[in-house]
């Protein structure tokens, strides 16, 4: 079954949202971007292989990099499959036809003309998610539309457009104002001037609107996102249609150049990349793309930052910590809980239903990143970082060990801190939920394949 239905999710993933690749989980493993990969409308497809017990098994195949739901893109091809000439031609034609009705260039022209219309002539079709000119009204008469689109609305496209919430593909979860503002404050306080916003349209929008209001606001942003609807509101210097799972610029060389130009300004100095990918995402594919973006930045370094990495904030759930550190060993996870507007589960503790599991991973020094004391964060002088109020410094581990914001407890038998809801099970010889069923461990862990523990306590899931 295509790229969908990646391995079962472990207990480390309390929401069960992350169908991402887990080595050995009896599912699919990502092999990555092959040089001769065939393309679907979302750019080069990724190579996968079926696995069982951590071993590669069976035929390798290509599937769409962006859509893990076959309903969104059903591209599939065996690696060793002979594809006939007619099918190749049909595929090319399909990919061409799949393109959006207007190009980015056309959309930029349309925007220029749209703002010249009197307010009463400015409409937005909610069904087609498109700005409408009076000559186009007729075609959309039986669609729902908004009238009198103001300049303010045009400057907040993330509110005008409906969020694409389909979990498996776009997973568009917008930052709550409080979290977006905190990110921007951090960026400013750390002295950055340019933000490469990869899948963070709301942050981009906040920066754009402040930049257009105040002359003393010096931060600039370039948005890279697969959501082409944004091309209606931003120029080619402000938005690139981009796929972060295969580092594909839909706008070709010109778009890549625009991104390059943005990174190279000011000799590559004072740039930070901020990204908030869909959580179902394949960490390996994302990491490969981010490394390529980092390499693009590095090409700027005639002098200075040759041995440095482009600073980055990667926003992702805490239970992916070990996966992210595998690819980016210089990263650390901050305690700050990122909140969302349209995600019932991930709202702030006091107002929402529960604490958010989403964190900031960064290659900046954690002690430099000041978290809001009003929200209970405090500085641990031993760990040299800000931690959440519930995160107690454990004398035995000599670190602030909580990952989820709750106070964790130390287990002397396990020799580490564990979740407050866990108890030491003598049968399994490790800590687990009291309600767990003791599994025979000789078969090896379902997640990592190693013996000695089972899936619910697999160290690869939640701790390092
Ligand atoms: N919290 C962010 C939005 C994150 S939601 C904010 O408020 O700004 C994830 C974002 O990634 C969405 O904007 C979505 O369109 C984008 N996205 C999803 N899949 C993508 C892909 N394959 N390549 C690039 N962007 C993608
Ligand atoms: Zn319409
Ligand atoms: Zn500490
Ligand atoms: Zn401890
Ligand atoms: Zn224990």
XYZ file of C-alpha atoms and ligand atoms in Angstrom:
494
model
C 0.000 0.000 0.000
C 1.935 2.987 -1.356
C 3.595 5.393 1.012
C 0.561 5.323 3.266
C 0.092 3.393 6.437
C 3.677 3.520 7.617
C 4.441 1.325 10.575
C 2.162 1.236 13.571
C 2.660 3.990 16.075
C 4.207 3.281 19.431
C 3.238 4.404 22.886
C 5.699 7.273 22.619
C 3.257 8.831 20.222
C 0.251 9.405 22.462
C -1.924 10.888 19.745
C -1.177 8.131 17.302
C -0.657 10.844 14.711
C 2.740 9.874 13.563
C 2.643 7.180 11.019
C 6.239 7.933 10.259
C 8.907 5.441 9.477
C 10.116 3.415 12.395
C 13.003 1.102 11.734
C 12.067 -2.480 12.124
C 8.439 -1.830 12.814
C 7.219 -4.326 10.299
C 6.177 -1.625 7.909
C 7.830 0.406 5.270
C 11.276 1.900 5.329
C 12.272 4.989 3.449
C 15.300 4.546 1.249
C 15.231 8.123 0.028
C 15.619 10.094 -3.164
C 17.124 7.976 -5.914
C 18.952 9.815 -8.702
C 16.780 8.327 -11.435
C 13.482 8.487 -9.579
C 10.336 8.914 -11.665
C 8.215 11.998 -11.025
C 4.622 12.570 -10.044
C 2.972 15.998 -9.945
C 4.787 16.594 -6.625
C 8.272 16.136 -8.077
C 10.584 13.112 -7.806
C 9.030 10.150 -5.994
C 10.704 8.560 -2.964
C 12.002 5.007 -2.845
C 10.554 2.694 -0.184
C 10.922 -0.930 0.796
C 8.742 -3.234 2.831
C 10.323 -4.373 6.088
C 9.705 -6.985 8.686
C 11.632 -7.440 11.927
C 14.029 -4.733 10.865
C 14.985 -6.530 7.678
C 14.350 -5.270 4.202
C 12.027 -7.600 2.466
C 10.457 -7.727 -0.927
C 10.435 -5.359 -3.831
C 11.354 -1.741 -3.625
C 8.938 0.806 -4.998
C 8.493 4.503 -5.655
C 5.631 6.488 -4.136
C 4.671 10.142 -3.923
C 6.878 12.082 -1.521
C 4.267 14.573 -0.414
C 1.032 12.609 -0.122
C 0.907 9.639 2.123
C -2.749 9.235 1.436
C -3.306 7.466 -1.879
C -6.443 9.530 -2.369
C -4.292 12.656 -2.762
C -1.765 11.173 -5.169
C -1.770 7.582 -6.206
C 1.631 7.503 -7.872
C 3.185 4.066 -7.543
C 5.915 2.253 -9.438
C 8.045 -0.781 -8.687
C 11.740 0.051 -8.777
C 12.442 -2.695 -11.310
C 9.271 -2.160 -13.307
C 9.517 -1.644 -17.073
C 7.347 1.345 -17.871
C 6.131 1.456 -21.459
C 6.690 4.480 -23.678
C 2.951 5.165 -23.876
C 2.638 5.125 -20.100
C 5.557 7.533 -19.765
C 3.955 9.913 -22.214
C 0.603 9.645 -20.443
C 2.301 10.265 -17.111
C 4.039 13.375 -18.392
C 0.798 14.689 -19.714
C -0.936 13.923 -16.436
C 1.770 15.773 -14.493
C 1.412 18.767 -16.811
C -2.373 18.861 -16.531
C -2.211 18.597 -12.773
C -0.671 22.076 -12.565
C -2.781 24.829 -10.967
C -4.943 27.038 -13.256
C -2.665 30.079 -12.950
C 1.102 30.267 -12.684
C 2.726 32.133 -9.816
C 3.604 34.948 -12.240
C -0.015 35.217 -13.345
C -1.168 35.237 -9.748
C 1.212 38.082 -8.921
C -0.227 40.088 -11.830
C -3.724 39.290 -10.704
C -2.971 40.506 -7.187
C -1.630 43.811 -8.494
C -4.849 44.361 -10.424
C -7.048 43.054 -7.653
C -5.940 45.686 -5.153
C -6.774 48.374 -7.722
C -10.430 47.290 -7.769
C -12.871 49.182 -5.567
C -13.671 47.267 -2.384
C -17.140 46.292 -3.614
C -15.622 44.509 -6.628
C -13.238 42.351 -4.627
C -14.477 38.827 -4.077
C -12.908 35.628 -2.869
C -14.376 32.262 -3.854
C -14.327 30.001 -0.826
C -14.869 26.898 -2.869
C -12.083 27.533 -5.338
C -9.962 29.372 -2.732
C -9.288 32.035 -5.297
C -9.478 35.808 -5.672
C -12.187 36.674 -8.216
C -12.381 39.491 -10.719
C -15.841 40.775 -11.734
C -15.507 39.085 -15.133
C -15.136 35.748 -13.327
C -18.083 36.087 -10.955
C -20.495 34.401 -13.283
C -18.565 31.135 -13.276
C -18.628 31.020 -9.464
C -22.201 32.179 -8.816
C -23.259 28.962 -7.166
C -20.105 28.876 -5.028
C -19.815 30.375 -1.572
C -17.826 33.579 -1.709
C -16.714 36.477 0.463
C -17.296 40.099 -0.588
C -15.473 43.358 0.093
C -12.065 41.789 0.562
C -10.034 44.369 2.432
C -6.292 44.979 2.233
C -6.073 43.689 5.802
C -7.629 40.403 4.681
C -5.225 40.172 1.770
C -2.393 40.577 4.252
C -3.631 37.691 6.395
C -4.068 34.921 3.832
C -3.756 32.248 6.516
C -7.075 33.493 7.839
C -8.733 33.958 4.472
C -7.780 30.491 3.224
C -9.201 27.539 5.060
C -6.554 25.336 6.670
C -5.933 22.120 4.756
C -6.319 19.817 7.697
C -6.169 16.445 6.029
C -3.821 14.699 8.397
C -1.780 12.745 5.988
C -0.888 15.344 3.409
C -1.002 19.007 4.331
C -1.732 18.833 8.039
C -1.996 22.583 8.158
C -2.044 23.489 11.802
C -1.639 27.199 12.394
C 0.309 28.613 15.323
C -1.659 30.206 18.099
C -0.838 33.896 18.258
C 1.064 33.453 21.500
C 3.427 30.867 20.002
C 3.891 32.756 16.749
C 4.721 35.926 18.663
C 7.196 34.042 20.864
C 8.981 32.643 17.820
C 9.249 36.094 16.297
C 10.453 37.618 19.591
C 13.152 34.953 19.850
C 14.215 35.574 16.250
C 14.492 39.319 16.862
C 16.213 38.997 20.244
C 18.756 36.598 18.771
C 19.583 39.241 16.149
C 18.302 37.520 13.010
C 17.239 39.605 10.034
C 16.001 37.006 7.607
C 13.760 33.999 8.148
C 13.487 31.106 5.723
C 9.941 30.022 6.615
C 9.545 26.411 5.489
C 5.922 25.395 5.974
C 5.248 28.242 8.408
C 2.784 30.510 6.569
C 1.508 32.173 9.711
C 4.965 33.167 10.913
C 5.729 34.455 7.422
C 2.524 36.450 7.459
C 3.267 37.983 10.846
C 6.698 39.068 9.617
C 5.342 40.411 6.320
C 2.644 42.455 7.965
C 5.010 43.962 10.554
C 7.511 44.755 7.815
C 4.860 46.634 5.840
C 3.768 48.604 8.888
C 6.921 49.764 10.606
C 10.077 51.131 9.083
C 12.102 50.126 12.108
C 11.076 46.500 11.673
C 13.947 44.944 9.766
C 13.110 41.255 9.565
C 12.301 39.732 6.173
C 10.861 36.324 5.363
C 10.694 33.935 2.417
C 7.958 31.301 2.585
C 8.576 27.854 1.105
C 5.383 25.799 1.130
C 3.573 23.210 -0.942
C 0.313 25.111 -0.569
C 0.120 26.931 -3.884
C -2.859 29.029 -2.778
C -0.320 31.354 -1.130
C 1.074 32.357 -4.542
C -1.999 34.577 -4.911
C -0.762 36.828 -2.127
C 3.026 36.856 -2.388
C 5.568 37.718 -5.084
C 8.318 35.408 -6.282
C 10.657 37.008 -3.739
C 8.272 36.203 -0.907
C 6.995 32.721 -1.720
C 8.319 29.610 -3.452
C 6.137 26.627 -4.193
C 8.288 23.953 -2.576
C 8.082 20.318 -1.481
C 10.053 19.741 1.702
C 10.047 15.931 1.360
C 12.117 15.926 -1.823
C 13.584 19.438 -1.891
C 11.661 20.178 -5.059
C 11.074 23.727 -6.308
C 7.942 23.611 -8.478
C 8.969 26.916 -10.077
C 12.186 25.383 -11.412
C 15.556 27.099 -11.577
C 14.093 30.620 -11.219
C 12.464 29.732 -7.918
C 15.624 28.034 -6.660
C 17.551 31.158 -7.583
C 15.096 33.327 -5.656
C 15.676 31.184 -2.583
C 19.429 31.272 -3.135
C 19.352 35.045 -3.483
C 17.433 35.373 -0.236
C 19.942 33.197 1.622
C 22.918 35.041 0.135
C 21.878 38.554 1.131
C 24.097 40.206 3.706
C 26.777 37.622 2.887
C 24.588 34.879 4.319
C 24.612 36.449 7.756
C 21.773 36.593 10.266
C 19.540 34.014 8.566
C 17.511 31.439 10.452
C 15.368 28.693 9.005
C 12.110 27.933 10.797
C 10.137 24.862 9.817
C 6.988 23.167 11.098
C 6.480 20.100 8.914
C 3.441 17.813 8.965
C 3.948 15.463 11.915
C 3.150 12.412 9.912
C 6.217 13.312 7.964
C 9.110 11.077 7.167
C 11.913 12.415 9.349
C 14.608 11.015 7.056
C 13.182 12.726 3.992
C 12.735 16.022 5.824
C 16.275 15.878 7.202
C 17.696 15.236 3.724
C 15.882 18.291 2.365
C 16.880 20.494 5.284
C 20.498 19.493 4.790
C 20.188 20.589 1.175
C 18.747 23.950 2.252
C 21.624 24.258 4.716
C 24.053 23.464 1.902
C 22.466 26.176 -0.262
C 23.098 28.627 2.552
C 26.639 27.399 2.995
C 27.470 28.093 -0.623
C 27.181 31.739 0.355
C 29.978 31.511 2.887
C 32.878 33.042 1.082
C 34.276 33.820 4.485
C 33.122 33.384 8.049
C 30.577 30.656 8.593
C 32.324 27.908 6.636
C 32.259 25.481 9.494
C 28.893 26.542 10.829
C 25.415 25.243 10.194
C 22.604 27.538 9.165
C 20.703 28.249 12.391
C 17.415 26.408 12.501
C 14.233 25.955 14.495
C 12.585 22.650 13.617
C 9.185 22.430 15.266
C 8.134 18.836 15.889
C 6.694 16.556 18.614
C 9.019 15.592 21.469
C 8.706 11.867 20.793
C 10.696 12.354 17.595
C 13.683 13.634 19.568
C 15.922 10.654 18.971
C 15.023 10.527 15.276
C 15.901 14.186 14.770
C 19.156 13.851 16.733
C 20.135 10.902 14.553
C 20.224 13.248 11.579
C 21.224 16.430 13.398
C 23.448 15.514 16.366
C 24.107 19.188 17.085
C 20.431 19.844 17.826
C 18.791 20.093 21.207
C 15.158 20.033 22.146
C 13.744 23.013 23.996
C 11.013 22.685 26.617
C 8.738 25.313 25.081
C 5.314 23.932 24.187
C 4.165 25.165 20.786
C 0.428 25.814 20.568
C -1.934 25.758 17.632
C -5.189 27.517 16.788
C -7.018 24.833 14.891
C -5.707 21.809 16.721
C -7.948 20.909 19.633
C -5.351 18.582 21.100
C -2.395 20.901 21.000
C -3.726 23.942 22.743
C -2.178 25.377 25.843
C -2.709 23.503 29.103
C -4.988 26.034 30.739
C -7.360 26.713 27.866
C -7.005 23.663 25.676
C -7.631 20.081 26.596
C -4.056 19.088 27.284
C -0.455 20.117 27.033
C 1.044 20.321 23.591
C 3.645 17.670 22.713
C 5.188 19.974 20.099
C 8.660 21.389 20.762
C 11.388 23.449 19.119
C 14.546 21.610 18.039
C 17.510 23.851 17.382
C 21.234 23.984 16.690
C 21.510 27.250 18.628
C 22.872 27.127 22.179
C 19.871 26.445 24.443
C 21.052 28.894 27.127
C 20.581 31.710 24.615
C 16.930 30.938 24.148
C 14.891 32.673 26.808
C 11.480 31.118 27.424
C 8.650 33.180 28.959
C 8.830 33.236 32.740
C 5.158 34.385 32.838
C 4.262 30.963 31.493
C 6.227 29.174 34.178
C 9.468 28.473 32.372
C 12.568 28.839 34.531
C 16.282 28.714 33.947
C 18.098 25.627 35.270
C 21.642 26.731 36.011
C 22.986 23.200 35.966
C 21.412 22.251 32.618
C 22.027 25.768 31.275
C 18.651 25.963 29.614
C 15.099 27.086 30.246
C 12.792 24.293 31.334
C 9.044 24.033 31.924
C 7.669 24.542 35.427
C 6.947 20.852 35.972
C 10.381 19.749 34.843
C 12.371 19.032 38.012
C 16.122 18.668 38.001
C 16.880 15.015 38.872
C 19.912 14.731 41.150
C 20.697 11.216 40.005
C 20.413 11.780 36.249
C 21.855 15.259 36.795
C 19.501 16.763 34.296
C 15.981 18.084 33.909
C 14.561 14.892 32.505
C 10.900 15.512 31.726
C 10.014 15.472 28.049
C 6.295 16.112 28.242
C 6.168 18.919 30.817
C 4.915 16.704 33.664
C 7.142 15.944 36.620
C 8.950 12.685 35.910
C 10.210 10.308 38.621
C 13.464 8.482 38.919
C 13.463 4.677 38.818
C 16.552 3.242 40.508
C 16.125 -0.100 38.781
C 15.893 1.439 35.304
C 18.539 3.997 36.287
C 16.627 6.791 34.622
C 13.631 9.053 35.000
C 10.322 7.806 33.663
C 6.831 9.206 33.079
C 4.838 9.767 36.291
C 2.213 7.249 35.174
C 4.747 4.417 34.867
C 5.656 1.725 37.387
C 8.526 -0.684 37.461
C 7.436 -4.086 36.237
C 9.629 -6.914 37.491
C 8.337 -9.191 34.807
C 9.425 -6.951 31.977
C 12.345 -5.584 33.950
C 11.521 -2.026 33.043
C 9.014 0.692 33.773
C 5.678 0.717 31.988
C 2.054 1.709 32.407
C 0.370 -0.352 35.105
C -2.203 -1.477 32.581
C 0.443 -2.922 30.261
C 0.451 -6.559 29.335
C 3.758 -8.257 29.970
C 5.177 -9.358 26.664
C 7.727 -12.022 26.066
C 10.752 -10.013 25.113
C 12.799 -12.691 23.355
C 11.118 -11.779 20.099
C 12.656 -8.348 20.403
C 11.098 -4.959 20.576
C 8.417 -4.303 17.993
C 9.867 -0.875 17.316
C 13.639 -1.230 17.205
C 13.988 -4.984 17.010
C 16.375 -5.216 19.979
C 15.854 -7.637 22.848
C 15.378 -6.666 26.476
C 12.426 -4.361 26.270
C 9.156 -4.047 24.460
C 7.611 -1.427 22.316
C 6.025 0.630 25.081
C 9.394 1.311 26.682
C 11.534 1.424 23.585
C 14.296 3.928 24.235
C 14.308 4.995 20.611
C 10.895 6.525 20.961
C 11.054 9.103 23.673
C 14.449 9.565 25.217
C 18.002 9.768 24.110
N 2.285 26.162 12.290
C 2.570 26.658 10.962
C 1.904 25.782 9.921
C 2.399 24.366 9.978
S 1.315 23.255 9.184
C 2.109 28.103 10.865
O 1.177 28.455 11.573
O 2.690 28.881 10.106
C 2.373 22.505 7.986
C 2.681 23.407 6.797
O 3.497 22.661 5.933
C 1.466 23.828 6.006
O 1.558 25.190 5.659
C 1.497 22.951 4.779
O 0.930 23.552 3.627
C 2.983 22.742 4.620
N 3.325 21.493 3.941
C 2.707 20.293 4.035
N 3.338 19.373 3.270
C 4.367 20.038 2.676
C 5.377 19.645 1.762
N 5.447 18.402 1.303
N 6.279 20.560 1.374
C 6.206 21.847 1.824
N 5.275 22.265 2.674
C 4.364 21.387 3.106
Zn -15.482 29.099 -7.279
Zn 18.305 20.862 35.196
Zn 16.490 10.564 37.073
Zn 11.859 1.004 36.097
